[in-house]
Each structure stands twice: as C-alpha cells, then as structure tokens.
Coordinates of C-alpha atoms in Angstrom, one line a residue:
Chain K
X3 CA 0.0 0.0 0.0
X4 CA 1.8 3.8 -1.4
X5 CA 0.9 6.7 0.8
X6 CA -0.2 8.7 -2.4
X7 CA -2.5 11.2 -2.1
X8 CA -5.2 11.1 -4.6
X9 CA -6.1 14.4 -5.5
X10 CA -9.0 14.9 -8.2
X11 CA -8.3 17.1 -11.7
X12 CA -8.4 21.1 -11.3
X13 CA -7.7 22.4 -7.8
X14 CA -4.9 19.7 -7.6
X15 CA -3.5 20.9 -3.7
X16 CA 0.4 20.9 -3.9
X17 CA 2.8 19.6 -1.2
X18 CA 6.5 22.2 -2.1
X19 CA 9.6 21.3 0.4
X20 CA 11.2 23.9 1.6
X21 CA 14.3 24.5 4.0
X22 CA 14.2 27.1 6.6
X23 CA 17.2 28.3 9.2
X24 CA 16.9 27.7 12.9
X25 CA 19.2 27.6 15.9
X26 CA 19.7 24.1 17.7
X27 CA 19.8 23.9 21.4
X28 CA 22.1 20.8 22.5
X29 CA 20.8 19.8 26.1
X30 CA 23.5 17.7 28.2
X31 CA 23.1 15.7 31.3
X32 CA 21.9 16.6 34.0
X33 CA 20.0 19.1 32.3
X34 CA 19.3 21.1 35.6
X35 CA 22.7 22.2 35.3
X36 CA 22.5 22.9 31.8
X37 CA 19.3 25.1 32.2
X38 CA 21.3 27.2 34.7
X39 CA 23.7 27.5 32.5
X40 CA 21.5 28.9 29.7
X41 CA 19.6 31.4 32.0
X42 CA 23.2 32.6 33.0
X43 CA 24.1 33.0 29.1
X44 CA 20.0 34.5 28.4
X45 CA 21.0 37.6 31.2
X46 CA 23.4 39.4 28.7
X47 CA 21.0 39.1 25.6
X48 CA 17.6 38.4 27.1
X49 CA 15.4 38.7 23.7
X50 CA 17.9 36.6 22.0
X51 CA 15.4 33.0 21.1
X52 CA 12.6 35.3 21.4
X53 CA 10.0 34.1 18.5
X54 CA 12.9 32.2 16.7
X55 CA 12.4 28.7 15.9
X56 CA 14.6 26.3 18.5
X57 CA 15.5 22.8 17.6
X58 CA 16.6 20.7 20.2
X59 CA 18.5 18.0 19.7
X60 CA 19.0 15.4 22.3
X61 CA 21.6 13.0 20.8
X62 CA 24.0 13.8 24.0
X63 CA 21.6 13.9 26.8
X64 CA 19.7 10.4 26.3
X65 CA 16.7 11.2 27.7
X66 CA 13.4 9.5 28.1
X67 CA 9.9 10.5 27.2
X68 CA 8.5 12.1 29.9
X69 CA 11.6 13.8 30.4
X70 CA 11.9 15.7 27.3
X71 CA 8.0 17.1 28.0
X72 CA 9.5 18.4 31.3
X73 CA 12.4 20.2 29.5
X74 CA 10.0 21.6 26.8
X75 CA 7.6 22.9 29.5
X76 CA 11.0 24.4 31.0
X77 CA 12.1 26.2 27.8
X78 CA 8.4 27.2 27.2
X79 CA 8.9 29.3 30.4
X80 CA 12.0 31.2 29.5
X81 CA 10.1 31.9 26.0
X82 CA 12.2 29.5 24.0
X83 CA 9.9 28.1 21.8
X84 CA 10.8 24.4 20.2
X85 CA 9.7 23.7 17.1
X86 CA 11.2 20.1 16.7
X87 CA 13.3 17.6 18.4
X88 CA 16.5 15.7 16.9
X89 CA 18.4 13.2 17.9
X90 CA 15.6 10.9 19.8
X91 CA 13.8 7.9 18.1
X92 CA 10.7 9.1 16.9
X93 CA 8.3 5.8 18.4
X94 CA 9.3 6.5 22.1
X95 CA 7.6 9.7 21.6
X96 CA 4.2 10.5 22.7
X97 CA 2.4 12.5 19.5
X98 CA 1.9 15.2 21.8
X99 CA 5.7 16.4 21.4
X100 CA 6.9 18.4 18.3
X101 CA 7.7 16.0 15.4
X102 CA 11.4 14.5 15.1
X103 CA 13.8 16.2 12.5
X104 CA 16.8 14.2 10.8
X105 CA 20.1 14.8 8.5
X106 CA 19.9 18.9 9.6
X107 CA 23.4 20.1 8.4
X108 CA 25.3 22.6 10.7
X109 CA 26.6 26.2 9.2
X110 CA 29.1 26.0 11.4
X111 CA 31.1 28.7 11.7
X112 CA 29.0 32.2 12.6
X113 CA 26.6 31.1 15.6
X114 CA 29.3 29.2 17.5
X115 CA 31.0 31.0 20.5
X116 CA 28.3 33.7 20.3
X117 CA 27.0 31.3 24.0
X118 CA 29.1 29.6 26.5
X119 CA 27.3 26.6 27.2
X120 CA 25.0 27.1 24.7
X121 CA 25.9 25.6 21.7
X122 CA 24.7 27.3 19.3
X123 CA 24.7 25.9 15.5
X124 CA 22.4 26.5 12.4
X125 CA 21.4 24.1 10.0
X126 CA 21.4 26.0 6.4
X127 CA 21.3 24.3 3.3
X128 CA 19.6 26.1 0.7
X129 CA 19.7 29.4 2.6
X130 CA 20.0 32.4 0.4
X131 CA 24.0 33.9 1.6
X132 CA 22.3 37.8 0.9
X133 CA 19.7 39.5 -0.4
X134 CA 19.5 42.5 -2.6
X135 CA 17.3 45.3 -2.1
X136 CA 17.4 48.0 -5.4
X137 CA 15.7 51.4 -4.6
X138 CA 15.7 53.8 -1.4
X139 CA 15.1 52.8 2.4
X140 CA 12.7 55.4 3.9
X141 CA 12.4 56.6 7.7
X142 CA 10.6 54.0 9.9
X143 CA 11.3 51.2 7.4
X144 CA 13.5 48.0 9.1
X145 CA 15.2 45.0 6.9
X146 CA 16.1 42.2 8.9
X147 CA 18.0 39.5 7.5
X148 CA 19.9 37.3 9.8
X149 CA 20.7 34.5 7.0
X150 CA 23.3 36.8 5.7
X151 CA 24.5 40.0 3.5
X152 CA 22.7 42.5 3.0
X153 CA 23.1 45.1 -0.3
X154 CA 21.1 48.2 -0.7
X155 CA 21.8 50.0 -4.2
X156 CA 19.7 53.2 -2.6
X157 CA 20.3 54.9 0.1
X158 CA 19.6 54.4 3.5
X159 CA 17.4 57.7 5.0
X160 CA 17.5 58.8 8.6
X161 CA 15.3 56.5 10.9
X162 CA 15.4 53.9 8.8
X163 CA 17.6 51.0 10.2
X164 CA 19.1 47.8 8.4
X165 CA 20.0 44.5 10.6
X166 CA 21.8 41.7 8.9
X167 CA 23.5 38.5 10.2
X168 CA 26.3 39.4 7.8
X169 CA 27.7 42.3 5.9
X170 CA 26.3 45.6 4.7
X171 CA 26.7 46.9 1.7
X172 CA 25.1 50.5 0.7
X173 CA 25.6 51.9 -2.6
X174 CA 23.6 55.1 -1.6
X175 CA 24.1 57.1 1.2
X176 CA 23.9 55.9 4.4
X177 CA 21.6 58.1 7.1
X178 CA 19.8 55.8 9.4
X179 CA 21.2 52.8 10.6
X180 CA 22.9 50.0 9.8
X181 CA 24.0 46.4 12.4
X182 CA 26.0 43.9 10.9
X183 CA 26.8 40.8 12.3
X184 CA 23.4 40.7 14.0
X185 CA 23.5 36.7 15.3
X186 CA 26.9 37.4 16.6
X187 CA 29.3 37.1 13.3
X188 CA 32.4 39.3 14.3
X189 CA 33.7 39.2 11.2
X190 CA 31.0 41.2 9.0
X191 CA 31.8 44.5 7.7
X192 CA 29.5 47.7 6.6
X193 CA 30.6 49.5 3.8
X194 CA 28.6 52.6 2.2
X195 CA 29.7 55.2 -0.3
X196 CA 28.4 57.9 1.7
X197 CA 28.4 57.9 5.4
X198 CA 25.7 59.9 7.0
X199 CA 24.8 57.5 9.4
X200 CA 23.1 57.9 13.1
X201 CA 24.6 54.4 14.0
X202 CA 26.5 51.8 13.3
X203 CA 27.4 48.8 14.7
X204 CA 29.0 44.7 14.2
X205 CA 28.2 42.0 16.9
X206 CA 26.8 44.7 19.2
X207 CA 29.8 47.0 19.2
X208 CA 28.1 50.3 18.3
X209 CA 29.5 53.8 17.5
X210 CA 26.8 56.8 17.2
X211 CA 26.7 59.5 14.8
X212 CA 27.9 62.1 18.1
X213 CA 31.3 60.1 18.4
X214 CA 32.1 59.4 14.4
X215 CA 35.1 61.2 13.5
X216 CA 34.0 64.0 11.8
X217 CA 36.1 63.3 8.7
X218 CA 34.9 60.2 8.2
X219 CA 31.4 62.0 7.6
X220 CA 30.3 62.5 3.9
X221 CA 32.6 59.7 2.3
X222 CA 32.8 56.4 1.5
X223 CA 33.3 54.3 4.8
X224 CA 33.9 50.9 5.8
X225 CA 33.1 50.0 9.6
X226 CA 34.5 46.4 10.8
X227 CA 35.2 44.8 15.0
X228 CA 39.1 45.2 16.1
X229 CA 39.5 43.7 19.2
X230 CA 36.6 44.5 20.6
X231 CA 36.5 48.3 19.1
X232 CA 34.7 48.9 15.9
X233 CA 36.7 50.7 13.9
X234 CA 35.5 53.2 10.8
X235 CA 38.0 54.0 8.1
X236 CA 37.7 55.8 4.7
X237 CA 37.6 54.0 1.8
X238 CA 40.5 55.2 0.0
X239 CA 41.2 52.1 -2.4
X240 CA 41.8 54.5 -5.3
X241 CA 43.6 56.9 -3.4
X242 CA 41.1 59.7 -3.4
X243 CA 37.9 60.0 -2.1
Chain G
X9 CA 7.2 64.8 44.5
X10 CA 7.0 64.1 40.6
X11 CA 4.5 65.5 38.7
X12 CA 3.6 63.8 34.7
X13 CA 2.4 66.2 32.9
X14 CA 1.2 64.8 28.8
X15 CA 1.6 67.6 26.4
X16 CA -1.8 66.5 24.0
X17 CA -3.4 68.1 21.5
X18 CA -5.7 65.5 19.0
X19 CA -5.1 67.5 16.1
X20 CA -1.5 67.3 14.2
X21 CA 0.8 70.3 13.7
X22 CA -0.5 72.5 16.1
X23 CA 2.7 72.6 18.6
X24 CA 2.9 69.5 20.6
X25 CA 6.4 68.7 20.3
X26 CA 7.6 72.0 19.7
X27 CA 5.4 73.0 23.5
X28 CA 7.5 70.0 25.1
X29 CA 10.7 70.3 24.4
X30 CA 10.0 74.6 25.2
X31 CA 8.4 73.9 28.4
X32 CA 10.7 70.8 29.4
X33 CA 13.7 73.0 29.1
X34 CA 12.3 75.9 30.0
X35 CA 11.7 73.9 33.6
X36 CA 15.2 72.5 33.8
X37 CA 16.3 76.0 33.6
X38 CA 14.6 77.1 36.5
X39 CA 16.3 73.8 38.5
X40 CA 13.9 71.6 37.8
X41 CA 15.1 67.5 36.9
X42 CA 12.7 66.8 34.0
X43 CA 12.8 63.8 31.7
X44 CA 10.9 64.6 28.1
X45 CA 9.5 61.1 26.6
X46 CA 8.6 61.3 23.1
X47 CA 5.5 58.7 22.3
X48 CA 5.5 59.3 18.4
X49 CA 6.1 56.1 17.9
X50 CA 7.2 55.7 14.4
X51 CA 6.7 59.2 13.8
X52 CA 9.8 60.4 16.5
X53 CA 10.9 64.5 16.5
X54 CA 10.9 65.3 19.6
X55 CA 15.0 64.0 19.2
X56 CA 15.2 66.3 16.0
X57 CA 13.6 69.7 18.1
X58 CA 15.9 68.7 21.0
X59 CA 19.0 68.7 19.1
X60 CA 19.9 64.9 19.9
X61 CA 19.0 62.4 17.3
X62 CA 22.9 61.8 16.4
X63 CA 23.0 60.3 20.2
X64 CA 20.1 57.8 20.0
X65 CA 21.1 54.5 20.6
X66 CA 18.2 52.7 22.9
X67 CA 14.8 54.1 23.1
X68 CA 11.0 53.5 24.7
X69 CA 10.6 50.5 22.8
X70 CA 13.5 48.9 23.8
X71 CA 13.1 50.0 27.5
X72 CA 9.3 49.1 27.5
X73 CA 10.0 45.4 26.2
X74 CA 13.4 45.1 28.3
X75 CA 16.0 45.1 25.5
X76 CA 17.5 47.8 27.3
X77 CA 17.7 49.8 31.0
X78 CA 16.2 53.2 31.5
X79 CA 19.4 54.7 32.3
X80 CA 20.9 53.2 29.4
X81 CA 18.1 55.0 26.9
X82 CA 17.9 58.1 28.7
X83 CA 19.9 60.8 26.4
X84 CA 21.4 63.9 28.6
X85 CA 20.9 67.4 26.9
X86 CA 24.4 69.1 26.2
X87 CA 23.3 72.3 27.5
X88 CA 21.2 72.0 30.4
X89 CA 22.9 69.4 33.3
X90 CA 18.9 68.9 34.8
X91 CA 17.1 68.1 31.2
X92 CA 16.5 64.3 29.6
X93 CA 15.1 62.5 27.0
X94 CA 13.0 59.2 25.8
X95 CA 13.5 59.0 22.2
X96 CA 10.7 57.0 20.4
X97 CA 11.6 54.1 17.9
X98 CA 10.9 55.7 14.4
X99 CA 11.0 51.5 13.1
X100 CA 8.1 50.2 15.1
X101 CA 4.9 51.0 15.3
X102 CA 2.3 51.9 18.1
X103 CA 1.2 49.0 18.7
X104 CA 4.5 47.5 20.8
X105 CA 3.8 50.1 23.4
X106 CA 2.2 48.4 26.3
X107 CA -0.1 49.8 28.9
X108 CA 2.5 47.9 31.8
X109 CA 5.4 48.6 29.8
X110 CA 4.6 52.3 29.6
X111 CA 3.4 51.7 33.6
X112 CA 6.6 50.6 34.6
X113 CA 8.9 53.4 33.0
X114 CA 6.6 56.4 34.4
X115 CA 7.1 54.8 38.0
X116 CA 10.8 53.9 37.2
X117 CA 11.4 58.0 36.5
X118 CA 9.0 59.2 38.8
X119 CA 11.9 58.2 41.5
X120 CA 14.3 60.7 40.4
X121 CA 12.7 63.1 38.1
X122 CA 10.5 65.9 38.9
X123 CA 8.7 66.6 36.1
X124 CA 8.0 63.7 33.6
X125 CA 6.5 65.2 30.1
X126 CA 5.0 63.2 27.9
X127 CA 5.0 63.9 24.1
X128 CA 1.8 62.2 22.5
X129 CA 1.7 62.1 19.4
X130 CA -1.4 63.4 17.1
X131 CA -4.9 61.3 17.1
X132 CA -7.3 59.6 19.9
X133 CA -5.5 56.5 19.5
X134 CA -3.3 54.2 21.4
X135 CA -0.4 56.1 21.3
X136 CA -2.0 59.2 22.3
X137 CA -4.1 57.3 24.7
X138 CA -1.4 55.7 26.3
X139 CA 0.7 59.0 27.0
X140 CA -2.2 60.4 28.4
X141 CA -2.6 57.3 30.8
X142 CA -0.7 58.0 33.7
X143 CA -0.8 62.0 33.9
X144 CA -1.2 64.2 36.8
X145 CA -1.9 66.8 34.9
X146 CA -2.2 67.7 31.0
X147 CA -1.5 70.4 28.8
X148 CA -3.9 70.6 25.5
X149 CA -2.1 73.0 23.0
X150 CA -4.8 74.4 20.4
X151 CA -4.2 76.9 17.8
X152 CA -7.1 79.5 17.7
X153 CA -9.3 78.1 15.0
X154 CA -12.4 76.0 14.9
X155 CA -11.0 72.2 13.8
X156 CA -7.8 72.6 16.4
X157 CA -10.7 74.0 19.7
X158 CA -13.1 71.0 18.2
X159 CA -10.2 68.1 18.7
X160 CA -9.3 69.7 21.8
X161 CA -12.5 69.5 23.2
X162 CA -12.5 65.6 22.5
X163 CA -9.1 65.5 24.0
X164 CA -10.7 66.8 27.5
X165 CA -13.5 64.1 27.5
X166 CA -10.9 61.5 26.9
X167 CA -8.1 62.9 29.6
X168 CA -11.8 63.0 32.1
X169 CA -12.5 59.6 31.2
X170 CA -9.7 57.5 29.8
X171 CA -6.8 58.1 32.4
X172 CA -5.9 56.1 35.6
X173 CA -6.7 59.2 38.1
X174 CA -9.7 59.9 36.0
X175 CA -11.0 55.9 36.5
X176 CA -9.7 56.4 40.0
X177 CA -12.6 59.4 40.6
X178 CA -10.0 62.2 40.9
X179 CA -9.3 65.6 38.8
X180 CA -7.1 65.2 35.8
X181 CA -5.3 68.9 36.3
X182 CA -5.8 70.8 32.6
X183 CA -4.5 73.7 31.3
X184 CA -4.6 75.2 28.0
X185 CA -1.7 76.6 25.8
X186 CA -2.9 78.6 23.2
X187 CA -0.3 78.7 20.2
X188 CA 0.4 80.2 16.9
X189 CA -1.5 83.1 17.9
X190 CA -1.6 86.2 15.9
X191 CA -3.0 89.3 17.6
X192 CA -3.5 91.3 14.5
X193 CA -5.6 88.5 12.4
X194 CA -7.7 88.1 15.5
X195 CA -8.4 91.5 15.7
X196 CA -9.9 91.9 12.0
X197 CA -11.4 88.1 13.1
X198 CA -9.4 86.0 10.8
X199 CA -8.5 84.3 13.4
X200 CA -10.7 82.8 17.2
X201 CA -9.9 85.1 19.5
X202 CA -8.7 83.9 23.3
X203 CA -12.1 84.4 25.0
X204 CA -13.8 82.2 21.9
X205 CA -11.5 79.3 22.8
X206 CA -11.9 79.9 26.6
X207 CA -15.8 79.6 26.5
X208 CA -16.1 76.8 24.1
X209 CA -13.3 74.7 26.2
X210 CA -13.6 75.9 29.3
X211 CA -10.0 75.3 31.0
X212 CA -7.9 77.3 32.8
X213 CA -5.2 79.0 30.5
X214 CA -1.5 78.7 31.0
X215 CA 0.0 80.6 28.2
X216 CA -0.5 82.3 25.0
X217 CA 1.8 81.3 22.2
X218 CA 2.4 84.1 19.6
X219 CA 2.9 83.2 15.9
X220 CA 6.8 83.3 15.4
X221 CA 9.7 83.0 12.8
X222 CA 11.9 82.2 16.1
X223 CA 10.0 78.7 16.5
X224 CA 10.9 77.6 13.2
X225 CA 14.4 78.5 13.4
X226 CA 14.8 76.9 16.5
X227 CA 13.3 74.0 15.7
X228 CA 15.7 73.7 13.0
X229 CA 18.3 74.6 15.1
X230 CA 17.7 71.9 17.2
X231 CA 17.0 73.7 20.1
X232 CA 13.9 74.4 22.6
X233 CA 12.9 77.9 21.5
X234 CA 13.5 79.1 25.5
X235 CA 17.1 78.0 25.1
X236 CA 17.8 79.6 21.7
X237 CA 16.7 83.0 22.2
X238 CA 15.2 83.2 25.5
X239 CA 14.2 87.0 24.7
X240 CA 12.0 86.1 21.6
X241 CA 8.3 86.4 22.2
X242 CA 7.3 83.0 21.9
X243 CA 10.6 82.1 24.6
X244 CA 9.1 84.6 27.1
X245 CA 5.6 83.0 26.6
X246 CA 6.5 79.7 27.2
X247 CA 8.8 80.8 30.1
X248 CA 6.1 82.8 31.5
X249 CA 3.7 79.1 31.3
X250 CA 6.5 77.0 32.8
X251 CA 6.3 79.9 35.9
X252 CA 2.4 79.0 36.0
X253 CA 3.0 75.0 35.9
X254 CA 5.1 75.2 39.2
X255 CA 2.2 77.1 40.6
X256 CA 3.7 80.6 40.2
X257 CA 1.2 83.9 39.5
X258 CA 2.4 85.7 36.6
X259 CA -0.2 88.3 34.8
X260 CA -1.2 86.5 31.2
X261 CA 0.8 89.4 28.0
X262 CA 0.5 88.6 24.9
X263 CA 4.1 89.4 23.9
X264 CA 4.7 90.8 21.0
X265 CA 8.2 91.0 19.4
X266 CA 10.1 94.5 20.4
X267 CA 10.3 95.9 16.7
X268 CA 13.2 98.0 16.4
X269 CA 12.9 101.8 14.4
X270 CA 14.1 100.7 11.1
X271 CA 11.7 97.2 11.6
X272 CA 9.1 99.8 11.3
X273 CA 10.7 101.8 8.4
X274 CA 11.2 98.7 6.7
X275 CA 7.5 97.8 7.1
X276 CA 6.2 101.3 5.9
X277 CA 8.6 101.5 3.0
X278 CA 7.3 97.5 1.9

C-alpha cells in the first residue's frame, strides 16, 4: 500500500519542500545544570530566542519520554519556543511532542562561540548567503536578515535602520542605521559610499553619529570589529575620495 | 514629588512637540530634573527639536520590552545638566507600546525626576491614549481656529475619562496653551480670539503662544525655542507658562516682538 495522495483534476492541492534556518539547542546531562547555565548566558542578551524557531536536539543527553515534555515545558517558560526535536527515536515519543527532524546540516562557523554553554549551531542548506534590495530605504522602514549579506543600491534615510547576520553593503548614502553581524558574526563589515549614518554597529559593538570622527562623515566608509572596538576608516582604495 | 504632565493636543501640527521640548527645558532652567519622553512612535521629532537624534542609541521600545535599562536610553541634553530625554523608535509602530510597559517606566522616572512630560503624538488612539494614561496633569495645546478647539474638546473628554486618576474618581489637572496666535488676524477676526477658545473649552489658561519665525528656526536649530533666544516672544511665553505650571502667578501678556525703528521703516517702506 503507497501513501499517495489522490487528488481529483483542477484544484490539484500541492505539497512544495522547503528549507528554513533555525538555531539548535544541544541539552546535556543533568540538564538542571545545563538550564542554569543557559539562564546565566540569556541575562546578557535576554530577547535573543525570542519568536525564533529552536531545535533541540538530544543526541547527548539520552533522555526518556517524559523527560523531554518536562524540558520543553521548561524552555516554554523562559520563552524559548521548540519547534522540533533531533536526535531521539521518533516511536518513544508520545504525539503530543513536536515532530522529530533528521540529516539537519550545521553552518558551522557564525553562531558558535556567540553562547558559552549554549551551543549554538544552524542548519542551512539552501539558505540564500544575501539579499538585494534596489531602490531607497525610507524613515521608519526596518530589513532584517539574519541568514546573511545585506546590499542596498539606494540609500539608506535617517530612521530607517538595516540588521543583517552578515555584511552591509550600501551603494547610496547611508543616514539611518545600519548592524551587521546581527546573530553574533564578528567578522562582518559595513561599507557605504556615503556615510551619514546615526549608528552603526558589528556584533553589538556600536559607534553613534555624536562620536564618528567628523572626517569620516560624507565619504565612502567601511566599519569592521578590532579587538573588541569597531573601527571606521575611509575608503580610499583608489587613493582619493 | 514628581509630577507627569502629557503635552496632547488631538489634532497634528499644532505645537505639541515643539510645547515640550519649550516647556521641558524651559523647567530645567529654573532647576527643575525633567525627563521629556517622546511617544510618536514611528513618527519620532521630539530627538530632532531637542538637538539629539545623532545620540540615540536605545529608546522606549527597547526599554518598555526590556531590550534595554532606562538609564541606558535616557539621552542627557548638552546644554542643560537637569534636562532628559526618551526618544521613540521611528521603526516600530504603536502597537508595541504596552499599557504595563509604559506603567513601569513612568514609575521607574517618577523616582528621580520631577517633572516627567510626555509627548503624544497626534490622534485619539493608542499612542495618544497611552501618553495620556498615567498623567497628573495635561497640557492641551490648540491653535485658535475652529478644527484645532473641536479636537481639543474631544481631548478633555478622553483625559476626564480615559486616564488612571480619571478611573480612580480624581481631577485630571488641565490647562490650555494657546499657540500660533496672531494678535492682529484676531483683531480683524481672521483668526478665534482667546475668550472664543476659553468659553467653548472651558480650562484654565497657561499661556498664549504668539505666531513666530523664532520657533521655526529653533526647531531647526535643534533647540527648545527658550534655550535659543530666550528674549524672543514666543521664549518669554513659554517661560512665562513654565512659571504658572510650578504654581507661580504671573499676569497672562501677549508678547509681541520688540520691533526696532528701522523694523518699522522697513515695514512702511514695503
């Protein structure tokens, strides 16, 4: 017997795949100890798994049924929401639990390190690496895209802000604001070919439109993390400005 | 003892932000600890009129969802040691302003401030309903003509109905401040005169705003207009109101600005 759905002639109903990004939280034994630990990592960035989708995967903490409802109904109450578990055998489950996910491929690099204790990895596959925005962003409008790059060919007005899990790059002028490594990638950079911004920032490091080096205003600028300092230099590849 | 004081209006345009920041800093320079909260939401100026959007980092939202400490939001003004503000977020919208939220910042400042203003932004709605929420008093700037008095008028039902000392069965204070007024177009009756706007809203007055090229140019200064030129007729107005606010008596002039001979040569010869 198939599992084929038979679906009559004109409004034929369509099952698509498609893959989606979303942390993984790796419980270890005893897991009272490893929920202290997360609640002492949650104090510094309290929103952090706020409405993100949380995976948990319990491949190293071998535990049972009931169990794994208690630590849901634990992560429930810090607002960590799990969308599916990993790592478990799907028929000890009770159906009540989120369904069980399998072959989820780590990113890797970016998320780790971001948590001590936490460990912190994405699964991303087809995941677009940036997006591309062509035209103007106006006051009060946000992008948020924490899979990767983000490029503007406009400009970027005042109150208007962009957040991106990687780099920035604006081809306009940059007057609102711009945060780069959003997830906690110290690496990304945010370059713009005028810099009028009111802030910018990588990984949380932030530098405000009152402390920018007055020369650097007006000109093309790329900001990137030092050691801990963001640092904001002139673009001067050509020489000139 | 802290007093919150919402600077409302209903209508748009008419001089709510531009009455905050004048009165908030007008305050501080009497000595006075004042934080100035702007609840635009989406729609933030106060920053811009106060001369430090280039120092926002953290604002209401932030504070008001716990992404960020009260002290760490609060901006200091650069000229006046005693003077604070509470941007809004120009990126969300009104709706992640919570009545708790909102609850627990007012009480958090009440602590150390003296005067708390509140900036509400245009409209009966949320926004303007929830800076209203948790006033001691309220000041309802109208501009002397008919749509500004109407919306005003609905303003005072809502601040005797919709507040918590109103649902509590106590007085909301009210005063009115009467801006861009324009002695000379009331007089040939272009204009509602002061006693029209009195009798149709029936609220104690606290100051008389005269029409002014100074407001504009401090406002694009970035500057409370009692800061920038404190001897410009609209400054002394609006220091005059901040006297009345802290309970002083101070006989109610329409001030004019002190036109100089050749202002009056230049005015003949035109």
């Amino acid at each position: 017997m198939t599992n084929a759905i038979a679906v009559q002639s004109q409004d034929s109903m369509r099952l698509r795949a498609r893959s989606y990004m979303a942390f993984v939280l790796t419980p270890s034994r005893p897991t009272s100890a490893w929920l202290a630990q997360l609640d002492k990592w949650s104090e510094n960035s309290p929103n952090f798994f706020a409405s993100r989708p949380i995976i948990l995967d319990l491949a190293g903490a071998a535990v049972g049924g009931s169990e794994i409802a208690s630590l849901i109904t634990d992560l429930t109450a810090r607002g960590i929401r799990i969308m599916a578990l990993e790592g478990v055998n799907a028929i000890q489950l009770s159906p009540s639990l989120p369904p069980v996910l399998k072959r989820g491929r780590s990113n890797g690099g970016d998320m780790t390190g971001a948590a001590d204790g936490a460990n912190i990895t994405g699964p991303q596959r087809h995941q677009e690496p940036s997006t591309l925005i062509e035209g103007p962003i106006r006051s009060g409008q946000s992008i948020v895209f924490p899979n990767g790059d983000v490029t503007v060919l406009g400009s970027v007005s005042p109150g208007a802000e962009i957040v991106a899990g990687g780099s920035i790059h604006i081809y306009g002028a940059l007057c609102g604001r711009a945060m780069a490594g959003s997830a906690g990638n110290r690496r990304a950079r945010i370059f713009c070919s005028k810099n009028e911004a009111e802030l910018v920032s990588v990984d949380g490091y932030y530098c405000t439109a009152e402390h920018m080096d007055a020369n650097l205003r007006n000109r093309s600028t790329q900001c990137w993390l030092e050691d801990r300092v963001l640092s904001i230099a002139a673009l001067d590849i050509f020489g000139g400005r | 003892m802290a007093k919150v004081l919402v600077v409302t209006s209903g209508k748009g345009g008419v001089g709510k932000t531009t009455s905050t920041a004048a009165l908030g800093a007008a305050l501080a320079q009497a000595g006075q600890k004042v934080a100035v909260i702007d609840f635009d939401v989406g729609l933030r100026n106060l920053d811009l009129v106060m001369g430090a959007e280039r120092r926002v980092v953290f604002d209401l939202i932030n504070v008001v969802q716990g992404m960020a400490k009260l002290s760490q939001a609060l901006i200091r003004d650069k000229r006046l040691e005693t003077l604070w503000l509470l941007p809004a977020s120009q990126t969300r919208d009104k709706d992640a302003l919570t009545e708790i939220g909102v609850a627990g910042v007012i009480k958090e400042l009440r602590k150390t401030f003296d005067w708390i203003i509140c900036d509400s932004p245009a409209g009966i709605e949320r926004g303007a309903t929830l800076a209203m929420r948790f006033a001691d008093a309220a000041v309802i700037v109208t501009n002397p003509e008919v749509s500004s008095v109407r919306d005003s008028d609905r303003i005072i039902g809502l601040l005797d109905s919709k507040t918590e000392k109103a649902e509590k069965g106590e007085q909301i204070e009210k005063h009115m401040l009467i801006t861009r007024y324009d002695p000379q177009r009331a007089k040939r009756g272009e204009m509602l005169n002061i006693e029209d706007v009195l009798d149709i809203l029936s609220t104690p007055l606290l100051g008389i705003i005269p029409e002014s090229q100074e407001v504009l140019r401090a406002s694009n200064l970035g500057s409370p207009v009692t800061l920038c030129n404190a001897a410009s007729a609209p400054a002394r107005a609006y220091l005059d109101a901040a006297r009345r606010l802290r309970g002083g008596v101070v006989p109610m002039n329409i001030h004019g600005e002190r036109k100089r001979l050749f202002g009056k040569l230049f005015r003949r010869a035109a």
